[in-house]
Amino acid sequence: MDEDHVMGEAGTAAIRNGDHVRGTVDPTMVSLNAHLKGKYTTEISPSPSTTTQDGIPDQDMIYTRPHRVAQGVMIPPAPKFAPLPYASSRTGVVYDARMRFHCEPQSMMVGDDDIHPEDPRRIHEIFQELREAGLIQGSDELDDVNTESKCWRIQARSATRGEVLLVHTQEHYEFIESLQGKSEQELFDLSDVRDSIYFHNSTFECARLAAGGAIEACRAVVRGDVRNALAIIRPPGHHAECGEASGFCIFNNVPIATRVCQNDFPEQCRKVLILDWDVHHGNGIQHIFYEDPNVLYISLHVYRDKQFYPNLPDGNLDYCGQGPGLGKNVNIPWAEHGMGDAEYLYAFQEVVVPIATEFDPDLVIISAGFDAAEGDMLGGCHVSPAGYAHMTHMLMRLAKGKIAVCLEGGYNLRSIARSALAVTRTLMLQPPDRLAEDLGPPAESAIRTIAQVKQQQSRYWKSIYPKKPDTGVAPDATLRLHEVIREWQAKLLSEAHQMIPLAIRKSGITQTFEYNVLATPRFTERHPLLVIFHDPPEIMNRPDPITGKVELHNIWLTDMIKKYIDWAITEGFQVIDVNVPKVVTVEDENETDFQTSDSADARATQTRMLANYLWENYIEPHDATQVFFLGIGAPYSGLVDLLSMNENTTEEGISHVIGFIADTALPSIKRATNDFIPGWFYEHSMIFVAHDHNAWDPARVRKPSRRRGKLRKSSHRTLNSMLEEHFAEVTELLVTKKREYDEEHSSENTEEESNGFKSPPPFGGVRMAIDTGGRSSATPLSPRAPQLGLFSTQSPRSPMKRGPP
C-alpha cells in the first residue's frame, strides 16, 4: 500500500490506493464471485475476450475491475488556530452531607421549636429536591457518563490553610480552628459578643468543606470538566470579613474560590464577575475586592437607608470601588421590601447585563442567596423560581457559559429548594418557566433606585446612559430651579393682578411656604374667594440621549393654574394661590445631588397645617361672600383633612370643594361628632378622578362612598390634561354658585351684608388700598392677623438676588 500523502499547503495529490494495472486480477473478485451477480454490474464488466457468442459472461472467466484513472483532489490548508475546546455538556453539583454538622448548640436554643434560620436542613432540602426531580443520580443507578439528563457529581473537599489565607487573616483562621476544642458555654460566649453568628465544634471543618466545595465547583468550570456548576454549601460566606465571622458566615467561600482560580489559571481566569442576589448586602465580598480591577462585584439587596442588615453605609449606591478598583463595585440598594420579579429583571436589563457584558468576564460566580424568594420571612421580597431562572439565563451568555452558582442565604426550606431547582434546570439548558401573567411594572421606588444607580455608574461604564452631567462649578454657585420658577411666577402674578405674598408665621411651615402663598389685593373684602392649593408647575424636558444633559431650550413649563387665576379675577373673584412644594426647603442649600420628592402623606400634612393657618388668619375673620376650595394633586388630601378637623369650615364657611386626583390616594371626610358630614360633603363637592385610578377598579364590590365626595371620571390621567379637559365644567360651576348667591342677596341691604361670615368680625380685618403707583398697601386691624407683605425681589432669601453666604 502506498504511504499516506502528507497534508501541507493547499494543492493536489494523486489518490492511487485501490487502483490496479489493466490486465491484473483483483483478488477480492475471486472470493466474492458468487455474490457479485446482479449487484456490482456498474463496477464489474467482463473482458470482451471472455464472453460467449450471445454476450453472456463465461462463468469460468475471472472478473476484473475496470482501470480508473488517478484523480487530483484539493487538500485544505492546516488550521491557523487551535481547535475550539469542548467542555462536558453536563452540569456539575457539589454536595457533602458533612456540612450539616455545623449547627446551633442545643444549649443556645430558647426552646425546642427555636431553630436558627441558618438551619442544617437547608442544603439537604435542596439536594433532595434535585434528586426527586431526577437531576441527581441515585446510589442504585449505574454511572453512565453519557447521560446529560443528570448532573455530574463533583467531589467536595476541605479547603487548605493556604487557600483560606488568600482571603482571611491568619488570626481569623486560627480562631475558627480553635473552636473544635471549646465547650458549649465557651462557644455561646464567643458567639454572643459577635454579630449574628453561632459556633459549633464542627464549625471549622464545615466551613473548610464549604470553601473547598466552592473551589472545586469553580475549578471544574474553568477547566472545562463541566459546562457549569452548582455548589450546595454551608455555612454561607458573603458577610464574613477578612478577620471576622458575622451574619451566619464563617469563611467567605466565593472570594476564596475566586482567588484560587485566578492563581491556578492565570490565563483562563483573569477577570471574574461576582453577582450577589442575596437579599442582604455582601459586605465581606465588597471589602475584599474593593480595590481589585479584575473582580466586578454587583449586589442587589434591600438597603432601606441602612435599616436592614448589615446596616452599613457602604451598601449604598455611591460606593463604587476605590483606587484601581474604582467602578468595579455596583450596589443596587432597594429602598424598601417587597421587590419581586419585575424589579429584579428590570435591574438586570438596565444595569447588570450592560455592565457585565462590557466587563467581559472569564468566569461568572453567583452568590446565590435565596432569601429574596417568595415566602422568606427574613427577606420580605417576592422573587419567584421563574424569576431566578430568568436571571440565571441572562448570565449564562457571559464568559462562554462558564458560570458557578454558590449557595449563600435563604431560610424558607421550600422556597430555597424550589428556587435552586429552577436555577439548576436552567443551567442544564432547559428554558426558564414563564413569568406570572399578571406581572406588573416595577415599583416606583425601584425605578428611582435604578435611575440613580445608572447615573452613578455612567461615570465608569460606556454602556450606561445617560451620563451624569458634570456641572464643573462649586455647589454654592448653584440654585434649584423650583425656587427660581416660583419667584418668577410671583413676580408675573404681581404685575398682572397686583397679587402679593402673604406672610406665614407658624413653626414648621414658615420657611417652606415663602413666596408660595399669593393673594389678590382685595381678598378680605366682600367678593367671592377662590383658594387654590396645587402642586408646582410641571416641566417637560428632553435630555440629550448620550450625555444626559438637559439644556434650557429643551425644557417646557406647563402651568394650567394661571389660566384658572386669570379667569377667576376677570369674573370678579378674589384669589389666594397656594403652591405646595414637592420638598420641604433643603437645609443644606449647597446640596446638588438628586433629591426625592416628599411623600404624598407628608405633603398633605403640610397642606393641612397651612390651610388651617390661612383659614384662621386670612379667611374666616374677613368678609368674603363665598369661599371655594380648589385642590389639585396631593394637596387636595390636606384640604379634606382640614374639613374633617375644623367644624367652622363646613357650617358657615366653605361653599364648594373642587378636587383633581390623578395618582394619589382618594381621601374621605371623617368627623366623629357629625354623622351628617358625608352628606354635606357629597352635596358641596365635585371631584375629578383620573380614568385609571383604582377608585374605578371593577374589582371593587361597592361603589365609592359619599364620604369621598361627588366623583367624576376623567378621560385623562395627568393633572394638567385633566385641568384642561374640565376647565369649562369648573368655571360653569363657580359662575352658577356666584349667580345663585347674588340673586339670593340682591334685595338685602348693603349695610347688613358688610359683616360677611361673622357680625362683626371678632378680630377685625384688613382693609386694602391701591396707591397711585399701582402697588397695594395693607394695614392690619387686628394684632392676630399677620402683616400683609408686598412682592419684592429684595428679600435676603430671594433666589434672584441671593449672593454668596
mmCIF file of C-alpha atoms in Angstrom, residues 373-586:
data_model
loop_
_atom_site.group_PDB
_atom_site.id
_atom_site.type_symbol
_atom_site.label_atom_id
_atom_site.label_comp_id
_atom_site.label_asym_id
_atom_site.label_seq_id
_atom_site.Cartn_x
_atom_site.Cartn_y
_atom_site.Cartn_z
ATOM 1 C CA ALA A 373 -37.622 34.440 47.345
ATOM 2 C CA GLU A 374 -41.363 34.474 47.846
ATOM 3 C CA GLY A 375 -42.134 33.128 51.322
ATOM 4 C CA ASP A 376 -38.875 34.035 53.059
ATOM 5 C CA MET A 377 -39.819 35.944 56.196
ATOM 6 C CA LEU A 378 -36.350 37.433 56.726
ATOM 7 C CA GLY A 379 -36.160 38.889 53.239
ATOM 8 C CA GLY A 380 -39.721 40.108 52.745
ATOM 9 C CA CYS A 381 -39.409 40.039 48.943
ATOM 10 C CA HIS A 382 -41.245 38.125 46.229
ATOM 11 C CA VAL A 383 -38.838 36.701 43.642
ATOM 12 C CA SER A 384 -40.287 33.544 42.114
ATOM 13 C CA PRO A 385 -38.389 30.414 40.989
ATOM 14 C CA ALA A 386 -39.042 31.518 37.416
ATOM 15 C CA GLY A 387 -37.516 34.905 38.248
ATOM 16 C CA TYR A 388 -34.316 33.257 39.482
ATOM 17 C CA ALA A 389 -34.264 31.076 36.361
ATOM 18 C CA HIS A 390 -34.521 34.096 34.066
ATOM 19 C CA MET A 391 -31.719 35.905 35.895
ATOM 20 C CA THR A 392 -29.530 32.805 35.588
ATOM 21 C CA HIS A 393 -30.354 32.558 31.891
ATOM 22 C CA MET A 394 -29.253 36.161 31.336
ATOM 23 C CA LEU A 395 -25.895 35.483 32.982
ATOM 24 C CA MET A 396 -25.236 32.279 31.026
ATOM 25 C CA ARG A 397 -24.447 34.265 27.882
ATOM 26 C CA LEU A 398 -21.341 35.657 29.615
ATOM 27 C CA ALA A 399 -17.874 34.093 29.899
ATOM 28 C CA LYS A 400 -18.696 31.471 27.221
ATOM 29 C CA GLY A 401 -21.208 29.975 29.631
ATOM 30 C CA LYS A 402 -18.667 29.392 32.422
ATOM 31 C CA ILE A 403 -20.833 30.027 35.469
ATOM 32 C CA ALA A 404 -20.773 28.635 39.000
ATOM 33 C CA VAL A 405 -23.669 29.091 41.428
ATOM 34 C CA CYS A 406 -22.672 29.015 45.115
ATOM 35 C CA LEU A 407 -25.338 28.946 47.828
ATOM 36 C CA GLU A 408 -25.438 31.807 50.326
ATOM 37 C CA GLY A 409 -28.575 32.615 52.377
ATOM 38 C CA GLY A 410 -32.222 31.624 52.124
ATOM 39 C CA TYR A 411 -34.201 30.442 55.128
ATOM 40 C CA ASN A 412 -37.558 29.157 53.938
ATOM 41 C CA LEU A 413 -36.848 25.488 53.190
ATOM 42 C CA ARG A 414 -39.464 25.144 50.472
ATOM 43 C CA SER A 415 -38.583 28.453 48.826
ATOM 44 C CA ILE A 416 -34.876 27.735 48.560
ATOM 45 C CA ALA A 417 -35.486 24.192 47.287
ATOM 46 C CA ARG A 418 -37.860 25.319 44.533
ATOM 47 C CA SER A 419 -35.652 28.263 43.582
ATOM 48 C CA ALA A 420 -32.488 26.142 43.436
ATOM 49 C CA LEU A 421 -34.304 23.565 41.288
ATOM 50 C CA ALA A 422 -35.334 26.273 38.796
ATOM 51 C CA VAL A 423 -31.758 27.556 38.612
ATOM 52 C CA THR A 424 -30.370 24.033 38.112
ATOM 53 C CA ARG A 425 -32.803 23.269 35.296
ATOM 54 C CA THR A 426 -31.688 26.475 33.583
ATOM 55 C CA LEU A 427 -28.025 25.522 33.982
ATOM 56 C CA MET A 428 -28.921 22.233 32.269
ATOM 57 C CA LEU A 429 -30.167 24.264 29.266
ATOM 58 C CA GLN A 430 -33.855 23.834 29.965
ATOM 59 C CA PRO A 431 -35.824 27.009 29.134
ATOM 60 C CA PRO A 432 -36.962 29.015 32.180
ATOM 61 C CA ASP A 433 -40.599 28.822 33.144
ATOM 62 C CA ARG A 434 -42.825 31.701 32.113
ATOM 63 C CA LEU A 435 -43.199 34.586 34.494
ATOM 64 C CA ALA A 436 -46.573 35.361 36.032
ATOM 65 C CA GLU A 437 -49.115 36.702 33.553
ATOM 66 C CA ASP A 438 -50.113 39.499 35.912
ATOM 67 C CA LEU A 439 -46.534 40.705 36.336
ATOM 68 C CA GLY A 440 -46.885 44.457 36.635
ATOM 69 C CA PRO A 441 -44.403 47.259 36.078
ATOM 70 C CA PRO A 442 -41.534 47.746 38.542
ATOM 71 C CA ALA A 443 -42.297 49.632 41.746
ATOM 72 C CA GLU A 444 -41.733 53.380 41.569
ATOM 73 C CA SER A 445 -39.076 53.223 44.280
ATOM 74 C CA ALA A 446 -37.224 50.561 42.276
ATOM 75 C CA ILE A 447 -37.312 52.686 39.129
ATOM 76 C CA ARG A 448 -35.901 55.633 41.081
ATOM 77 C CA THR A 449 -33.176 53.440 42.572
ATOM 78 C CA ILE A 450 -32.163 52.087 39.164
ATOM 79 C CA ALA A 451 -32.101 55.612 37.714
ATOM 80 C CA GLN A 452 -29.767 56.762 40.490
ATOM 81 C CA VAL A 453 -27.538 53.689 40.078
ATOM 82 C CA LYS A 454 -27.276 54.344 36.344
ATOM 83 C CA GLN A 455 -26.433 57.962 36.946
ATOM 84 C CA GLN A 456 -23.694 56.937 39.385
ATOM 85 C CA GLN A 457 -22.252 54.113 37.287
ATOM 86 C CA SER A 458 -22.388 56.032 33.994
ATOM 87 C CA ARG A 459 -19.109 57.616 35.027
ATOM 88 C CA TYR A 460 -17.290 54.304 34.771
ATOM 89 C CA TRP A 461 -19.112 52.289 32.081
ATOM 90 C CA LYS A 462 -19.539 53.219 28.416
ATOM 91 C CA SER A 463 -22.707 51.133 28.138
ATOM 92 C CA ILE A 464 -24.676 53.055 30.800
ATOM 93 C CA TYR A 465 -26.713 56.034 29.631
ATOM 94 C CA PRO A 466 -27.487 58.780 30.145
ATOM 95 C CA LYS A 467 -24.206 60.049 31.523
ATOM 96 C CA LYS A 468 -24.249 62.015 34.748
ATOM 97 C CA PRO A 469 -23.764 65.683 33.865
ATOM 98 C CA ASP A 470 -20.682 67.273 35.371
ATOM 99 C CA THR A 471 -21.546 70.843 36.317
ATOM 100 C CA GLY A 472 -17.942 71.821 36.839
ATOM 101 C CA VAL A 473 -18.953 74.510 39.346
ATOM 102 C CA ALA A 474 -18.913 74.757 43.103
ATOM 103 C CA PRO A 475 -22.172 73.758 44.834
ATOM 104 C CA ASP A 476 -22.610 77.225 46.339
ATOM 105 C CA ALA A 477 -22.891 78.619 42.809
ATOM 106 C CA THR A 478 -25.940 76.521 42.034
ATOM 107 C CA LEU A 479 -29.635 77.097 42.646
ATOM 108 C CA ARG A 480 -32.573 74.723 42.495
ATOM 109 C CA LEU A 481 -34.834 75.730 39.654
ATOM 110 C CA HIS A 482 -38.121 75.285 41.539
ATOM 111 C CA GLU A 483 -37.247 78.306 43.691
ATOM 112 C CA VAL A 484 -36.498 80.442 40.638
ATOM 113 C CA ILE A 485 -39.708 79.391 38.892
ATOM 114 C CA ARG A 486 -41.906 80.161 41.887
ATOM 115 C CA GLU A 487 -40.369 83.599 42.393
ATOM 116 C CA TRP A 488 -40.821 84.293 38.693
ATOM 117 C CA GLN A 489 -44.477 83.222 38.972
ATOM 118 C CA ALA A 490 -44.938 85.535 41.944
ATOM 119 C CA LYS A 491 -43.470 88.423 40.023
ATOM 120 C CA LEU A 492 -45.623 87.634 36.987
ATOM 121 C CA LEU A 493 -48.844 87.493 39.044
ATOM 122 C CA SER A 494 -47.856 90.668 40.845
ATOM 123 C CA GLU A 495 -47.503 92.528 37.586
ATOM 124 C CA ALA A 496 -50.671 91.070 36.030
ATOM 125 C CA HIS A 497 -53.054 91.170 39.006
ATOM 126 C CA GLN A 498 -51.212 93.031 41.818
ATOM 127 C CA MET A 499 -51.063 89.760 43.803
ATOM 128 C CA ILE A 500 -48.998 89.982 46.976
ATOM 129 C CA PRO A 501 -47.260 87.346 49.126
ATOM 130 C CA LEU A 502 -48.930 86.535 52.441
ATOM 131 C CA ALA A 503 -46.734 86.224 55.492
ATOM 132 C CA ILE A 504 -46.815 82.750 57.077
ATOM 133 C CA ARG A 505 -45.689 82.853 60.686
ATOM 134 C CA LYS A 506 -46.036 79.369 62.011
ATOM 135 C CA SER A 507 -43.342 76.980 63.111
ATOM 136 C CA GLY A 508 -42.800 74.147 60.643
ATOM 137 C CA ILE A 509 -44.203 75.858 57.548
ATOM 138 C CA THR A 510 -42.779 79.399 57.505
ATOM 139 C CA GLN A 511 -39.650 78.619 55.504
ATOM 140 C CA THR A 512 -41.362 76.103 53.256
ATOM 141 C CA PHE A 513 -44.050 78.494 52.014
ATOM 142 C CA GLU A 514 -42.010 81.642 51.464
ATOM 143 C CA TYR A 515 -43.109 83.069 48.079
ATOM 144 C CA ASN A 516 -45.623 80.212 47.809
ATOM 145 C CA VAL A 517 -48.802 81.956 49.090
ATOM 146 C CA LEU A 518 -50.043 84.846 46.954
ATOM 147 C CA ALA A 519 -53.323 86.798 47.193
ATOM 148 C CA THR A 520 -55.168 89.427 45.192
ATOM 149 C CA PRO A 521 -55.300 92.853 46.916
ATOM 150 C CA ARG A 522 -58.997 92.790 47.891
ATOM 151 C CA PHE A 523 -59.269 89.179 49.098
ATOM 152 C CA THR A 524 -60.520 90.362 52.530
ATOM 153 C CA GLU A 525 -63.436 92.345 51.071
ATOM 154 C CA ARG A 526 -66.943 91.260 50.059
ATOM 155 C CA HIS A 527 -66.161 89.206 46.993
ATOM 156 C CA PRO A 528 -66.303 85.512 46.264
ATOM 157 C CA LEU A 529 -62.934 83.971 47.156
ATOM 158 C CA LEU A 530 -61.249 81.115 45.290
ATOM 159 C CA VAL A 531 -58.465 79.412 47.263
ATOM 160 C CA ILE A 532 -56.289 77.168 45.078
ATOM 161 C CA PHE A 533 -53.927 74.565 46.576
ATOM 162 C CA HIS A 534 -51.813 72.940 43.883
ATOM 163 C CA ASP A 535 -48.600 71.156 43.011
ATOM 164 C CA PRO A 536 -45.734 73.139 41.485
ATOM 165 C CA PRO A 537 -45.941 73.622 37.707
ATOM 166 C CA GLU A 538 -44.719 70.683 35.681
ATOM 167 C CA ILE A 539 -41.894 70.757 33.194
ATOM 168 C CA MET A 540 -41.304 68.689 30.090
ATOM 169 C CA ASN A 541 -37.675 68.118 29.227
ATOM 170 C CA ARG A 542 -35.790 66.247 26.556
ATOM 171 C CA PRO A 543 -32.326 65.329 27.877
ATOM 172 C CA ASP A 544 -29.540 64.565 25.464
ATOM 173 C CA PRO A 545 -29.743 60.775 24.899
ATOM 174 C CA ILE A 546 -25.961 60.437 25.060
ATOM 175 C CA THR A 547 -24.755 62.839 27.722
ATOM 176 C CA GLY A 548 -27.970 63.108 29.731
ATOM 177 C CA LYS A 549 -27.525 66.860 29.780
ATOM 178 C CA VAL A 550 -30.698 68.969 29.972
ATOM 179 C CA GLU A 551 -30.495 72.356 28.290
ATOM 180 C CA LEU A 552 -32.908 75.210 28.802
ATOM 181 C CA HIS A 553 -34.087 75.293 25.190
ATOM 182 C CA ASN A 554 -35.259 71.702 25.610
ATOM 183 C CA ILE A 555 -37.382 72.420 28.704
ATOM 184 C CA TRP A 556 -41.036 73.484 28.624
ATOM 185 C CA LEU A 557 -43.034 74.790 31.583
ATOM 186 C CA THR A 558 -46.695 73.761 31.780
ATOM 187 C CA ASP A 559 -48.819 75.779 34.190
ATOM 188 C CA MET A 560 -52.594 75.449 33.903
ATOM 189 C CA ILE A 561 -53.154 77.201 37.237
ATOM 190 C CA LYS A 562 -52.586 80.657 35.781
ATOM 191 C CA LYS A 563 -55.425 80.052 33.325
ATOM 192 C CA TYR A 564 -57.793 79.474 36.261
ATOM 193 C CA ILE A 565 -56.445 82.523 38.121
ATOM 194 C CA ASP A 566 -56.848 84.802 35.093
ATOM 195 C CA TRP A 567 -60.407 83.621 34.542
ATOM 196 C CA ALA A 568 -61.393 83.954 38.218
ATOM 197 C CA ILE A 569 -60.148 87.542 38.507
ATOM 198 C CA THR A 570 -61.864 88.501 35.244
ATOM 199 C CA GLU A 571 -65.159 87.116 36.626
ATOM 200 C CA GLY A 572 -64.949 89.132 39.859
ATOM 201 C CA PHE A 573 -63.404 86.526 42.173
ATOM 202 C CA GLN A 574 -60.601 87.244 44.594
ATOM 203 C CA VAL A 575 -57.897 84.579 44.685
ATOM 204 C CA ILE A 576 -55.449 83.060 47.135
ATOM 205 C CA ASP A 577 -52.932 80.927 45.257
ATOM 206 C CA VAL A 578 -51.026 78.334 47.300
ATOM 207 C CA ASN A 579 -48.144 76.432 45.733
ATOM 208 C CA VAL A 580 -47.234 73.335 47.792
ATOM 209 C CA PRO A 581 -43.573 72.454 47.087
ATOM 210 C CA LYS A 582 -42.671 68.840 46.498
ATOM 211 C CA VAL A 583 -39.838 69.090 49.022
ATOM 212 C CA VAL A 584 -39.521 70.937 52.287
ATOM 213 C CA THR A 585 -36.833 73.591 51.999
ATOM 214 C CA VAL A 586 -33.439 71.893 51.865
#
